[in-house]
């Protein structure tokens, strides 16, 4: 009998890992350093995604679980153009006050403009602030929402500690984001396709796999995990959500030194052709992780 085989497995870092390509810069993390053209592109992407049928369905899944009667207060951290906070304001069961906070003064200004246009300014307010050091009192909010924020922040543990601080005892935190190790586009050569999927994830998200680190991070922050909703987002044949994702973020792959420009161009034109001819495949798993500050 031969000797038992020894398998060496590289261990994952226990805490939220830091970015592995120093050249790649998550555009949402560094939003205040972007040029006007990229800012406009992100605003358009956030607004179209927020109204996309797939995303509104995922948003409704966790919003249905929240209780926001008159007199209650909710905070969205990393509220961008405010599409999620405005979506909450438009729900008949949400009667409380809603505040959105974002690090980008341009996004906050846009969010205020959209809220005025939709006639919800008596219920919602937007402020500039950093999710790592929130400009709010301890125990102020009944609900805190981080909707596609946590994958972009510098230090997820510090952001969760702040969410804990501003939540009332018994209050609810919702962290909604993708697990971008599952992000995948169909491609002729599946190995190069998987490499491009990962390059896209690393170019776009400061921490593409933070959702699988959340059980650990929430426990460390003193928050109790109460429920998880999981959804496979997929577009087969046609692509709209994944088209906007590829068009917005693929240009960052070569810039970040994660692949050669010609390989990105070939991949992107394959995706465009596949979408235009009804032969597209794109998928990613998204989670709403709901936790509570113990009462
Ligand atoms: C992908 S966008 C999501 C926006 C919004 N939640 C939505 O779903 O439409 C991420 C947002 O997080 C913001 N952000 C990133 N890091 C932040 C931080 N440290 N503090 C506050 N906002 C931050 C960005 O400015 C951007 O608006």
PDB file of C-alpha atoms and ligand atoms in Angstrom:
ATOM      1  CA  UNK A   1       0.000   0.000   0.000  1.00  0.00           C
ATOM      2  CA  UNK A   2       1.342   3.430  -0.901  1.00  0.00           C
ATOM      3  CA  UNK A   3       1.730   6.236   1.581  1.00  0.00           C
ATOM      4  CA  UNK A   4      -1.358   8.353   2.207  1.00  0.00           C
ATOM      5  CA  UNK A   5      -1.349  11.276  -0.172  1.00  0.00           C
ATOM      6  CA  UNK A   6      -0.803  14.658   1.421  1.00  0.00           C
ATOM      7  CA  UNK A   7      -2.686  17.530  -0.084  1.00  0.00           C
ATOM      8  CA  UNK A   8      -1.529  21.023   0.528  1.00  0.00           C
ATOM      9  CA  UNK A   9      -4.308  23.612   0.446  1.00  0.00           C
ATOM     10  CA  UNK A  10      -3.550  27.308   0.563  1.00  0.00           C
ATOM     11  CA  UNK A  11      -5.565  28.712   3.470  1.00  0.00           C
ATOM     12  CA  UNK A  12      -7.983  31.566   2.843  1.00  0.00           C
ATOM     13  CA  UNK A  13      -7.317  34.642   4.941  1.00  0.00           C
ATOM     14  CA  UNK A  14      -9.779  34.474   7.873  1.00  0.00           C
ATOM     15  CA  UNK A  15     -10.778  38.132   7.888  1.00  0.00           C
ATOM     16  CA  UNK A  16     -11.931  40.198   4.932  1.00  0.00           C
ATOM     17  CA  UNK A  17      -9.106  40.009   2.464  1.00  0.00           C
ATOM     18  CA  UNK A  18      -7.552  43.096   1.018  1.00  0.00           C
ATOM     19  CA  UNK A  19      -7.270  43.785  -2.667  1.00  0.00           C
ATOM     20  CA  UNK A  20      -4.750  41.564  -4.432  1.00  0.00           C
ATOM     21  CA  UNK A  21      -3.989  43.758  -7.450  1.00  0.00           C
ATOM     22  CA  UNK A  22      -2.638  47.120  -6.343  1.00  0.00           C
ATOM     23  CA  UNK A  23      -3.290  48.541  -9.824  1.00  0.00           C
ATOM     24  CA  UNK A  24      -7.018  47.675  -9.856  1.00  0.00           C
ATOM     25  CA  UNK A  25      -9.129  50.390  -8.254  1.00  0.00           C
ATOM     26  CA  UNK A  26     -12.754  49.643  -7.430  1.00  0.00           C
ATOM     27  CA  UNK A  27     -14.533  52.673  -8.984  1.00  0.00           C
ATOM     28  CA  UNK A  28     -17.126  52.844  -6.194  1.00  0.00           C
ATOM     29  CA  UNK A  29     -14.456  52.819  -3.504  1.00  0.00           C
ATOM     30  CA  UNK A  30     -12.566  55.605  -5.283  1.00  0.00           C
ATOM     31  CA  UNK A  31     -15.652  57.383  -6.606  1.00  0.00           C
ATOM     32  CA  UNK A  32     -14.401  60.805  -5.493  1.00  0.00           C
ATOM     33  CA  UNK A  33     -11.350  60.444  -7.774  1.00  0.00           C
ATOM     34  CA  UNK A  34     -13.199  59.545 -11.004  1.00  0.00           C
ATOM     35  CA  UNK A  35     -13.489  61.769 -14.068  1.00  0.00           C
ATOM     36  CA  UNK A  36     -16.856  63.260 -15.083  1.00  0.00           C
ATOM     37  CA  UNK A  37     -17.451  60.701 -17.852  1.00  0.00           C
ATOM     38  CA  UNK A  38     -17.054  57.746 -15.474  1.00  0.00           C
ATOM     39  CA  UNK A  39     -19.260  59.430 -12.833  1.00  0.00           C
ATOM     40  CA  UNK A  40     -22.009  59.909 -15.422  1.00  0.00           C
ATOM     41  CA  UNK A  41     -21.651  56.264 -16.450  1.00  0.00           C
ATOM     42  CA  UNK A  42     -21.973  55.069 -12.834  1.00  0.00           C
ATOM     43  CA  UNK A  43     -25.017  57.289 -12.227  1.00  0.00           C
ATOM     44  CA  UNK A  44     -26.715  55.834 -15.314  1.00  0.00           C
ATOM     45  CA  UNK A  45     -25.788  52.274 -14.255  1.00  0.00           C
ATOM     46  CA  UNK A  46     -27.088  52.720 -10.667  1.00  0.00           C
ATOM     47  CA  UNK A  47     -30.381  54.201 -11.861  1.00  0.00           C
ATOM     48  CA  UNK A  48     -30.960  51.575 -14.571  1.00  0.00           C
ATOM     49  CA  UNK A  49     -29.959  48.700 -12.277  1.00  0.00           C
ATOM     50  CA  UNK A  50     -32.172  50.000  -9.454  1.00  0.00           C
ATOM     51  CA  UNK A  51     -35.167  49.916 -11.795  1.00  0.00           C
ATOM     52  CA  UNK A  52     -34.212  46.646 -13.487  1.00  0.00           C
ATOM     53  CA  UNK A  53     -36.899  43.986 -13.054  1.00  0.00           C
ATOM     54  CA  UNK A  54     -34.396  41.481 -11.580  1.00  0.00           C
ATOM     55  CA  UNK A  55     -33.031  43.893  -8.990  1.00  0.00           C
ATOM     56  CA  UNK A  56     -36.402  45.268  -7.932  1.00  0.00           C
ATOM     57  CA  UNK A  57     -37.516  41.684  -7.264  1.00  0.00           C
ATOM     58  CA  UNK A  58     -34.474  40.995  -5.047  1.00  0.00           C
ATOM     59  CA  UNK A  59     -34.955  44.321  -3.241  1.00  0.00           C
ATOM     60  CA  UNK A  60     -38.651  43.506  -2.615  1.00  0.00           C
ATOM     61  CA  UNK A  61     -37.682  40.106  -1.140  1.00  0.00           C
ATOM     62  CA  UNK A  62     -35.816  41.704   1.784  1.00  0.00           C
ATOM     63  CA  UNK A  63     -37.965  44.872   1.969  1.00  0.00           C
ATOM     64  CA  UNK A  64     -40.981  42.601   2.653  1.00  0.00           C
ATOM     65  CA  UNK A  65     -39.216  41.449   5.840  1.00  0.00           C
ATOM     66  CA  UNK A  66     -38.694  44.958   7.246  1.00  0.00           C
ATOM     67  CA  UNK A  67     -40.923  46.779   9.651  1.00  0.00           C
ATOM     68  CA  UNK A  68     -40.904  50.557   9.204  1.00  0.00           C
ATOM     69  CA  UNK A  69     -44.088  51.999  10.769  1.00  0.00           C
ATOM     70  CA  UNK A  70     -44.646  55.726  11.348  1.00  0.00           C
ATOM     71  CA  UNK A  71     -42.070  57.050  13.813  1.00  0.00           C
ATOM     72  CA  UNK A  72     -39.379  54.547  12.843  1.00  0.00           C
ATOM     73  CA  UNK A  73     -36.091  55.450  11.146  1.00  0.00           C
ATOM     74  CA  UNK A  74     -34.058  53.647   8.495  1.00  0.00           C
ATOM     75  CA  UNK A  75     -30.599  54.409   7.141  1.00  0.00           C
ATOM     76  CA  UNK A  76     -29.132  53.270   3.840  1.00  0.00           C
ATOM     77  CA  UNK A  77     -25.332  53.338   3.934  1.00  0.00           C
ATOM     78  CA  UNK A  78     -23.679  53.808   0.522  1.00  0.00           C
ATOM     79  CA  UNK A  79     -26.946  55.073  -0.966  1.00  0.00           C
ATOM     80  CA  UNK A  80     -25.457  56.275  -4.281  1.00  0.00           C
ATOM     81  CA  UNK A  81     -28.119  58.027  -6.357  1.00  0.00           C
ATOM     82  CA  UNK A  82     -30.751  56.990  -3.804  1.00  0.00           C
ATOM     83  CA  UNK A  83     -32.629  54.501  -5.962  1.00  0.00           C
ATOM     84  CA  UNK A  84     -33.001  51.961  -3.104  1.00  0.00           C
ATOM     85  CA  UNK A  85     -34.031  54.560  -0.490  1.00  0.00           C
ATOM     86  CA  UNK A  86     -36.563  56.037  -2.948  1.00  0.00           C
ATOM     87  CA  UNK A  87     -37.812  52.517  -3.648  1.00  0.00           C
ATOM     88  CA  UNK A  88     -38.460  52.085   0.095  1.00  0.00           C
ATOM     89  CA  UNK A  89     -40.283  55.433   0.260  1.00  0.00           C
ATOM     90  CA  UNK A  90     -42.622  54.273  -2.495  1.00  0.00           C
ATOM     91  CA  UNK A  91     -43.756  51.189  -0.571  1.00  0.00           C
ATOM     92  CA  UNK A  92     -47.136  51.545   1.113  1.00  0.00           C
ATOM     93  CA  UNK A  93     -45.910  49.622   4.205  1.00  0.00           C
ATOM     94  CA  UNK A  94     -42.947  51.985   4.790  1.00  0.00           C
ATOM     95  CA  UNK A  95     -44.110  54.990   6.834  1.00  0.00           C
ATOM     96  CA  UNK A  96     -40.899  55.818   8.726  1.00  0.00           C
ATOM     97  CA  UNK A  97     -38.189  58.396   7.978  1.00  0.00           C
ATOM     98  CA  UNK A  98     -35.475  57.330   5.540  1.00  0.00           C
ATOM     99  CA  UNK A  99     -31.922  58.652   5.364  1.00  0.00           C
ATOM    100  CA  UNK A 100     -29.294  57.808   2.767  1.00  0.00           C
ATOM    101  CA  UNK A 101     -25.601  58.477   3.309  1.00  0.00           C
ATOM    102  CA  UNK A 102     -22.875  58.281   0.665  1.00  0.00           C
ATOM    103  CA  UNK A 103     -19.258  59.365   0.414  1.00  0.00           C
ATOM    104  CA  UNK A 104     -19.840  61.040  -2.976  1.00  0.00           C
ATOM    105  CA  UNK A 105     -21.158  64.641  -2.843  1.00  0.00           C
ATOM    106  CA  UNK A 106     -22.098  64.293  -6.543  1.00  0.00           C
ATOM    107  CA  UNK A 107     -24.195  61.165  -5.913  1.00  0.00           C
ATOM    108  CA  UNK A 108     -25.837  62.822  -2.889  1.00  0.00           C
ATOM    109  CA  UNK A 109     -26.780  65.865  -4.962  1.00  0.00           C
ATOM    110  CA  UNK A 110     -28.218  63.575  -7.660  1.00  0.00           C
ATOM    111  CA  UNK A 111     -30.117  61.588  -5.018  1.00  0.00           C
ATOM    112  CA  UNK A 112     -31.692  64.799  -3.675  1.00  0.00           C
ATOM    113  CA  UNK A 113     -32.708  65.836  -7.214  1.00  0.00           C
ATOM    114  CA  UNK A 114     -34.272  62.445  -8.009  1.00  0.00           C
ATOM    115  CA  UNK A 115     -36.114  62.440  -4.661  1.00  0.00           C
ATOM    116  CA  UNK A 116     -37.549  65.898  -5.392  1.00  0.00           C
ATOM    117  CA  UNK A 117     -38.600  64.774  -8.887  1.00  0.00           C
ATOM    118  CA  UNK A 118     -40.364  61.738  -7.391  1.00  0.00           C
ATOM    119  CA  UNK A 119     -42.047  63.826  -4.672  1.00  0.00           C
ATOM    120  CA  UNK A 120     -40.619  61.932  -1.680  1.00  0.00           C
ATOM    121  CA  UNK A 121     -38.562  64.682   0.013  1.00  0.00           C
ATOM    122  CA  UNK A 122     -40.872  64.850   3.038  1.00  0.00           C
ATOM    123  CA  UNK A 123     -39.910  61.256   3.886  1.00  0.00           C
ATOM    124  CA  UNK A 124     -36.280  60.969   2.700  1.00  0.00           C
ATOM    125  CA  UNK A 125     -33.018  62.873   3.201  1.00  0.00           C
ATOM    126  CA  UNK A 126     -29.527  62.320   1.791  1.00  0.00           C
ATOM    127  CA  UNK A 127     -26.232  63.266   3.426  1.00  0.00           C
ATOM    128  CA  UNK A 128     -22.543  63.015   2.627  1.00  0.00           C
ATOM    129  CA  UNK A 129     -20.616  60.718   4.966  1.00  0.00           C
ATOM    130  CA  UNK A 130     -18.234  57.802   5.273  1.00  0.00           C
ATOM    131  CA  UNK A 131     -19.688  54.408   6.193  1.00  0.00           C
ATOM    132  CA  UNK A 132     -16.560  53.787   8.308  1.00  0.00           C
ATOM    133  CA  UNK A 133     -17.369  56.796  10.537  1.00  0.00           C
ATOM    134  CA  UNK A 134     -21.068  57.610  10.232  1.00  0.00           C
ATOM    135  CA  UNK A 135     -22.270  61.139  11.099  1.00  0.00           C
ATOM    136  CA  UNK A 136     -25.155  59.783  13.241  1.00  0.00           C
ATOM    137  CA  UNK A 137     -25.864  59.181  16.932  1.00  0.00           C
ATOM    138  CA  UNK A 138     -25.564  55.855  18.692  1.00  0.00           C
ATOM    139  CA  UNK A 139     -28.779  53.783  18.674  1.00  0.00           C
ATOM    140  CA  UNK A 140     -30.572  56.096  16.226  1.00  0.00           C
ATOM    141  CA  UNK A 141     -31.975  53.679  13.609  1.00  0.00           C
ATOM    142  CA  UNK A 142     -34.442  50.791  13.590  1.00  0.00           C
ATOM    143  CA  UNK A 143     -33.099  49.503  10.263  1.00  0.00           C
ATOM    144  CA  UNK A 144     -29.748  49.862   8.472  1.00  0.00           C
ATOM    145  CA  UNK A 145     -29.374  48.728   4.859  1.00  0.00           C
ATOM    146  CA  UNK A 146     -26.140  48.202   2.919  1.00  0.00           C
ATOM    147  CA  UNK A 147     -27.250  47.492  -0.662  1.00  0.00           C
ATOM    148  CA  UNK A 148     -24.194  46.599  -2.777  1.00  0.00           C
ATOM    149  CA  UNK A 149     -21.922  48.631  -0.501  1.00  0.00           C
ATOM    150  CA  UNK A 150     -20.002  46.039   1.512  1.00  0.00           C
ATOM    151  CA  UNK A 151     -18.083  44.630  -1.503  1.00  0.00           C
ATOM    152  CA  UNK A 152     -16.745  48.135  -2.207  1.00  0.00           C
ATOM    153  CA  UNK A 153     -15.579  49.404   1.188  1.00  0.00           C
ATOM    154  CA  UNK A 154     -12.002  49.547   2.421  1.00  0.00           C
ATOM    155  CA  UNK A 155     -12.734  47.884   5.759  1.00  0.00           C
ATOM    156  CA  UNK A 156     -15.970  45.818   6.017  1.00  0.00           C
ATOM    157  CA  UNK A 157     -15.411  45.085   9.735  1.00  0.00           C
ATOM    158  CA  UNK A 158     -15.296  48.818  10.553  1.00  0.00           C
ATOM    159  CA  UNK A 159     -18.468  49.422   8.506  1.00  0.00           C
ATOM    160  CA  UNK A 160     -20.319  46.656  10.375  1.00  0.00           C
ATOM    161  CA  UNK A 161     -19.115  48.071  13.700  1.00  0.00           C
ATOM    162  CA  UNK A 162     -20.612  51.431  12.689  1.00  0.00           C
ATOM    163  CA  UNK A 163     -23.878  49.770  11.618  1.00  0.00           C
ATOM    164  CA  UNK A 164     -24.018  48.131  15.069  1.00  0.00           C
ATOM    165  CA  UNK A 165     -23.343  51.462  16.799  1.00  0.00           C
ATOM    166  CA  UNK A 166     -26.109  53.406  15.016  1.00  0.00           C
ATOM    167  CA  UNK A 167     -28.698  50.596  15.292  1.00  0.00           C
ATOM    168  CA  UNK A 168     -31.129  50.534  18.214  1.00  0.00           C
ATOM    169  CA  UNK A 169     -30.932  47.360  20.312  1.00  0.00           C
ATOM    170  CA  UNK A 170     -33.207  44.889  18.521  1.00  0.00           C
ATOM    171  CA  UNK A 171     -32.699  46.795  15.240  1.00  0.00           C
ATOM    172  CA  UNK A 172     -32.213  45.095  11.877  1.00  0.00           C
ATOM    173  CA  UNK A 173     -29.269  45.198   9.472  1.00  0.00           C
ATOM    174  CA  UNK A 174     -29.662  44.033   5.854  1.00  0.00           C
ATOM    175  CA  UNK A 175     -26.511  43.439   3.814  1.00  0.00           C
ATOM    176  CA  UNK A 176     -27.343  42.801   0.167  1.00  0.00           C
ATOM    177  CA  UNK A 177     -24.572  41.996  -2.300  1.00  0.00           C
ATOM    178  CA  UNK A 178     -23.281  39.448  -4.787  1.00  0.00           C
ATOM    179  CA  UNK A 179     -20.803  36.686  -4.193  1.00  0.00           C
ATOM    180  CA  UNK A 180     -18.681  37.612  -7.178  1.00  0.00           C
ATOM    181  CA  UNK A 181     -16.705  34.371  -7.226  1.00  0.00           C
ATOM    182  CA  UNK A 182     -19.945  33.095  -8.772  1.00  0.00           C
ATOM    183  CA  UNK A 183     -20.083  35.812 -11.444  1.00  0.00           C
ATOM    184  CA  UNK A 184     -19.831  34.126 -14.822  1.00  0.00           C
ATOM    185  CA  UNK A 185     -20.326  34.888 -18.500  1.00  0.00           C
ATOM    186  CA  UNK A 186     -20.473  32.211 -21.184  1.00  0.00           C
ATOM    187  CA  UNK A 187     -17.447  32.219 -23.487  1.00  0.00           C
ATOM    188  CA  UNK A 188     -16.104  30.058 -26.310  1.00  0.00           C
ATOM    189  CA  UNK A 189     -13.043  29.002 -24.341  1.00  0.00           C
ATOM    190  CA  UNK A 190     -14.292  28.294 -20.830  1.00  0.00           C
ATOM    191  CA  UNK A 191     -10.892  28.573 -19.126  1.00  0.00           C
ATOM    192  CA  UNK A 192     -10.179  32.047 -20.545  1.00  0.00           C
ATOM    193  CA  UNK A 193     -13.797  32.898 -19.776  1.00  0.00           C
ATOM    194  CA  UNK A 194     -13.384  31.982 -16.087  1.00  0.00           C
ATOM    195  CA  UNK A 195     -10.166  34.047 -15.944  1.00  0.00           C
ATOM    196  CA  UNK A 196     -12.024  37.027 -17.433  1.00  0.00           C
ATOM    197  CA  UNK A 197     -14.930  36.569 -14.971  1.00  0.00           C
ATOM    198  CA  UNK A 198     -12.503  36.832 -12.071  1.00  0.00           C
ATOM    199  CA  UNK A 199     -10.631  39.749 -13.654  1.00  0.00           C
ATOM    200  CA  UNK A 200     -13.976  41.576 -14.020  1.00  0.00           C
ATOM    201  CA  UNK A 201     -14.833  40.851 -10.376  1.00  0.00           C
ATOM    202  CA  UNK A 202     -11.449  42.090  -9.152  1.00  0.00           C
ATOM    203  CA  UNK A 203     -11.564  45.227 -11.309  1.00  0.00           C
ATOM    204  CA  UNK A 204     -15.042  46.118 -10.025  1.00  0.00           C
ATOM    205  CA  UNK A 205     -15.138  45.106  -6.343  1.00  0.00           C
ATOM    206  CA  UNK A 206     -12.662  45.873  -3.600  1.00  0.00           C
ATOM    207  CA  UNK A 207     -13.605  42.555  -2.012  1.00  0.00           C
ATOM    208  CA  UNK A 208     -15.470  40.269  -4.474  1.00  0.00           C
ATOM    209  CA  UNK A 209     -15.964  37.465  -1.904  1.00  0.00           C
ATOM    210  CA  UNK A 210     -16.957  39.466   1.181  1.00  0.00           C
ATOM    211  CA  UNK A 211     -20.435  37.863   1.350  1.00  0.00           C
ATOM    212  CA  UNK A 212     -18.910  34.488   2.214  1.00  0.00           C
ATOM    213  CA  UNK A 213     -16.927  36.225   4.984  1.00  0.00           C
ATOM    214  CA  UNK A 214     -20.033  37.889   6.474  1.00  0.00           C
ATOM    215  CA  UNK A 215     -21.021  35.168   8.977  1.00  0.00           C
ATOM    216  CA  UNK A 216     -17.628  35.655  10.568  1.00  0.00           C
ATOM    217  CA  UNK A 217     -17.618  39.463  10.287  1.00  0.00           C
ATOM    218  CA  UNK A 218     -21.160  39.836  11.683  1.00  0.00           C
ATOM    219  CA  UNK A 219     -20.345  37.688  14.690  1.00  0.00           C
ATOM    220  CA  UNK A 220     -17.209  39.745  15.366  1.00  0.00           C
ATOM    221  CA  UNK A 221     -19.323  42.942  15.191  1.00  0.00           C
ATOM    222  CA  UNK A 222     -21.750  41.583  17.826  1.00  0.00           C
ATOM    223  CA  UNK A 223     -24.596  41.183  15.300  1.00  0.00           C
ATOM    224  CA  UNK A 224     -26.770  38.064  15.231  1.00  0.00           C
ATOM    225  CA  UNK A 225     -27.429  36.521  11.830  1.00  0.00           C
ATOM    226  CA  UNK A 226     -31.151  35.851  11.565  1.00  0.00           C
ATOM    227  CA  UNK A 227     -31.998  35.043   7.947  1.00  0.00           C
ATOM    228  CA  UNK A 228     -30.446  34.662   4.515  1.00  0.00           C
ATOM    229  CA  UNK A 229     -32.190  35.051   1.160  1.00  0.00           C
ATOM    230  CA  UNK A 230     -30.270  33.704  -1.840  1.00  0.00           C
ATOM    231  CA  UNK A 231     -31.004  34.322  -5.500  1.00  0.00           C
ATOM    232  CA  UNK A 232     -29.267  33.213  -8.673  1.00  0.00           C
ATOM    233  CA  UNK A 233     -29.483  36.137 -11.039  1.00  0.00           C
ATOM    234  CA  UNK A 234     -29.212  34.862 -14.585  1.00  0.00           C
ATOM    235  CA  UNK A 235     -29.877  36.070 -18.081  1.00  0.00           C
ATOM    236  CA  UNK A 236     -29.971  33.388 -20.715  1.00  0.00           C
ATOM    237  CA  UNK A 237     -30.423  34.276 -24.364  1.00  0.00           C
ATOM    238  CA  UNK A 238     -30.786  38.046 -23.906  1.00  0.00           C
ATOM    239  CA  UNK A 239     -28.694  40.180 -21.568  1.00  0.00           C
ATOM    240  CA  UNK A 240     -29.550  43.547 -20.059  1.00  0.00           C
ATOM    241  CA  UNK A 241     -28.315  43.558 -16.440  1.00  0.00           C
ATOM    242  CA  UNK A 242     -25.119  41.709 -17.448  1.00  0.00           C
ATOM    243  CA  UNK A 243     -24.728  43.878 -20.552  1.00  0.00           C
ATOM    244  CA  UNK A 244     -24.631  47.043 -18.456  1.00  0.00           C
ATOM    245  CA  UNK A 245     -22.215  45.383 -15.993  1.00  0.00           C
ATOM    246  CA  UNK A 246     -19.808  44.318 -18.768  1.00  0.00           C
ATOM    247  CA  UNK A 247     -20.009  47.642 -20.640  1.00  0.00           C
ATOM    248  CA  UNK A 248     -19.440  49.687 -17.466  1.00  0.00           C
ATOM    249  CA  UNK A 249     -16.684  47.697 -15.774  1.00  0.00           C
ATOM    250  CA  UNK A 250     -14.801  45.638 -18.425  1.00  0.00           C
ATOM    251  CA  UNK A 251     -12.848  48.755 -19.518  1.00  0.00           C
ATOM    252  CA  UNK A 252     -11.268  48.737 -16.010  1.00  0.00           C
ATOM    253  CA  UNK A 253      -9.777  45.230 -16.409  1.00  0.00           C
ATOM    254  CA  UNK A 254      -6.809  46.126 -18.622  1.00  0.00           C
ATOM    255  CA  UNK A 255      -6.376  49.468 -16.813  1.00  0.00           C
ATOM    256  CA  UNK A 256      -5.973  47.522 -13.567  1.00  0.00           C
ATOM    257  CA  UNK A 257      -3.364  45.233 -15.119  1.00  0.00           C
ATOM    258  CA  UNK A 258      -5.657  42.198 -14.759  1.00  0.00           C
ATOM    259  CA  UNK A 259      -5.692  41.151 -18.436  1.00  0.00           C
ATOM    260  CA  UNK A 260      -4.442  42.308 -21.847  1.00  0.00           C
ATOM    261  CA  UNK A 261      -6.533  44.929 -23.644  1.00  0.00           C
ATOM    262  CA  UNK A 262      -6.887  42.724 -26.749  1.00  0.00           C
ATOM    263  CA  UNK A 263      -8.222  39.839 -24.634  1.00  0.00           C
ATOM    264  CA  UNK A 264     -10.754  42.145 -22.952  1.00  0.00           C
ATOM    265  CA  UNK A 265     -11.809  43.529 -26.356  1.00  0.00           C
ATOM    266  CA  UNK A 266     -12.280  40.009 -27.775  1.00  0.00           C
ATOM    267  CA  UNK A 267     -14.303  38.954 -24.706  1.00  0.00           C
ATOM    268  CA  UNK A 268     -16.474  42.076 -24.789  1.00  0.00           C
ATOM    269  CA  UNK A 269     -17.235  41.778 -28.488  1.00  0.00           C
ATOM    270  CA  UNK A 270     -18.129  38.088 -27.979  1.00  0.00           C
ATOM    271  CA  UNK A 271     -20.578  39.114 -25.196  1.00  0.00           C
ATOM    272  CA  UNK A 272     -22.136  41.852 -27.355  1.00  0.00           C
ATOM    273  CA  UNK A 273     -22.632  39.471 -30.261  1.00  0.00           C
ATOM    274  CA  UNK A 274     -24.062  36.770 -27.994  1.00  0.00           C
ATOM    275  CA  UNK A 275     -26.560  39.262 -26.501  1.00  0.00           C
ATOM    276  CA  UNK A 276     -27.527  40.652 -29.898  1.00  0.00           C
ATOM    277  CA  UNK A 277     -28.126  37.191 -31.345  1.00  0.00           C
ATOM    278  CA  UNK A 278     -29.962  35.688 -28.335  1.00  0.00           C
ATOM    279  CA  UNK A 279     -27.123  33.262 -27.458  1.00  0.00           C
ATOM    280  CA  UNK A 280     -25.975  34.896 -24.206  1.00  0.00           C
ATOM    281  CA  UNK A 281     -25.357  33.261 -20.805  1.00  0.00           C
ATOM    282  CA  UNK A 282     -24.628  35.275 -17.657  1.00  0.00           C
ATOM    283  CA  UNK A 283     -25.140  34.462 -13.956  1.00  0.00           C
ATOM    284  CA  UNK A 284     -24.216  35.519 -10.409  1.00  0.00           C
ATOM    285  CA  UNK A 285     -25.509  34.613  -6.939  1.00  0.00           C
ATOM    286  CA  UNK A 286     -26.814  37.437  -4.743  1.00  0.00           C
ATOM    287  CA  UNK A 287     -27.620  37.309  -1.036  1.00  0.00           C
ATOM    288  CA  UNK A 288     -29.622  39.396   1.410  1.00  0.00           C
ATOM    289  CA  UNK A 289     -28.147  38.623   4.809  1.00  0.00           C
ATOM    290  CA  UNK A 290     -30.354  39.874   7.640  1.00  0.00           C
ATOM    291  CA  UNK A 291     -28.888  40.337  11.108  1.00  0.00           C
ATOM    292  CA  UNK A 292     -29.997  41.925  14.370  1.00  0.00           C
ATOM    293  CA  UNK A 293     -28.341  43.944  17.068  1.00  0.00           C
ATOM    294  CA  UNK A 294     -29.258  41.962  20.186  1.00  0.00           C
ATOM    295  CA  UNK A 295     -31.947  43.762  22.190  1.00  0.00           C
TER     296      UNK A 295
HETATM  297  C1  LIG B   1     -22.621  50.035  -6.105  1.00  0.00           C
HETATM  298  S1  LIG B   1     -22.993  51.563  -5.393  1.00  0.00           S
HETATM  299  C2  LIG B   1     -24.567  51.212  -4.603  1.00  0.00           C
HETATM  300  C3  LIG B   1     -25.443  52.419  -4.468  1.00  0.00           C
HETATM  301  C4  LIG B   1     -26.875  52.113  -3.973  1.00  0.00           C
HETATM  302  N1  LIG B   1     -26.853  51.419  -2.719  1.00  0.00           N
HETATM  303  C5  LIG B   1     -27.622  51.282  -5.010  1.00  0.00           C
HETATM  304  O1  LIG B   1     -27.742  50.079  -4.826  1.00  0.00           O
HETATM  305  O2  LIG B   1     -28.026  51.867  -6.025  1.00  0.00           O
HETATM  306  C6  LIG B   1     -21.890  51.680  -4.006  1.00  0.00           C
HETATM  307  C7  LIG B   1     -21.976  53.023  -3.323  1.00  0.00           C
HETATM  308  O3  LIG B   1     -21.217  52.976  -2.125  1.00  0.00           O
HETATM  309  C8  LIG B   1     -20.606  54.223  -1.941  1.00  0.00           C
HETATM  310  N2  LIG B   1     -19.469  54.030  -1.037  1.00  0.00           N
HETATM  311  C9  LIG B   1     -18.369  53.276  -1.222  1.00  0.00           C
HETATM  312  N3  LIG B   1     -17.571  53.342  -0.138  1.00  0.00           N
HETATM  313  C10 LIG B   1     -18.200  54.151   0.758  1.00  0.00           C
HETATM  314  C11 LIG B   1     -17.901  54.608   2.063  1.00  0.00           C
HETATM  315  N4  LIG B   1     -16.779  54.258   2.678  1.00  0.00           N
HETATM  316  N5  LIG B   1     -18.774  55.412   2.693  1.00  0.00           N
HETATM  317  C12 LIG B   1     -19.942  55.798   2.075  1.00  0.00           C
HETATM  318  N6  LIG B   1     -20.269  55.418   0.836  1.00  0.00           N
HETATM  319  C13 LIG B   1     -19.427  54.598   0.184  1.00  0.00           C
HETATM  320  C14 LIG B   1     -20.212  54.662  -3.336  1.00  0.00           C
HETATM  321  O4  LIG B   1     -19.982  56.045  -3.386  1.00  0.00           O
HETATM  322  C15 LIG B   1     -21.430  54.188  -4.132  1.00  0.00           C
HETATM  323  O5  LIG B   1     -22.408  55.179  -4.177  1.00  0.00           O
END
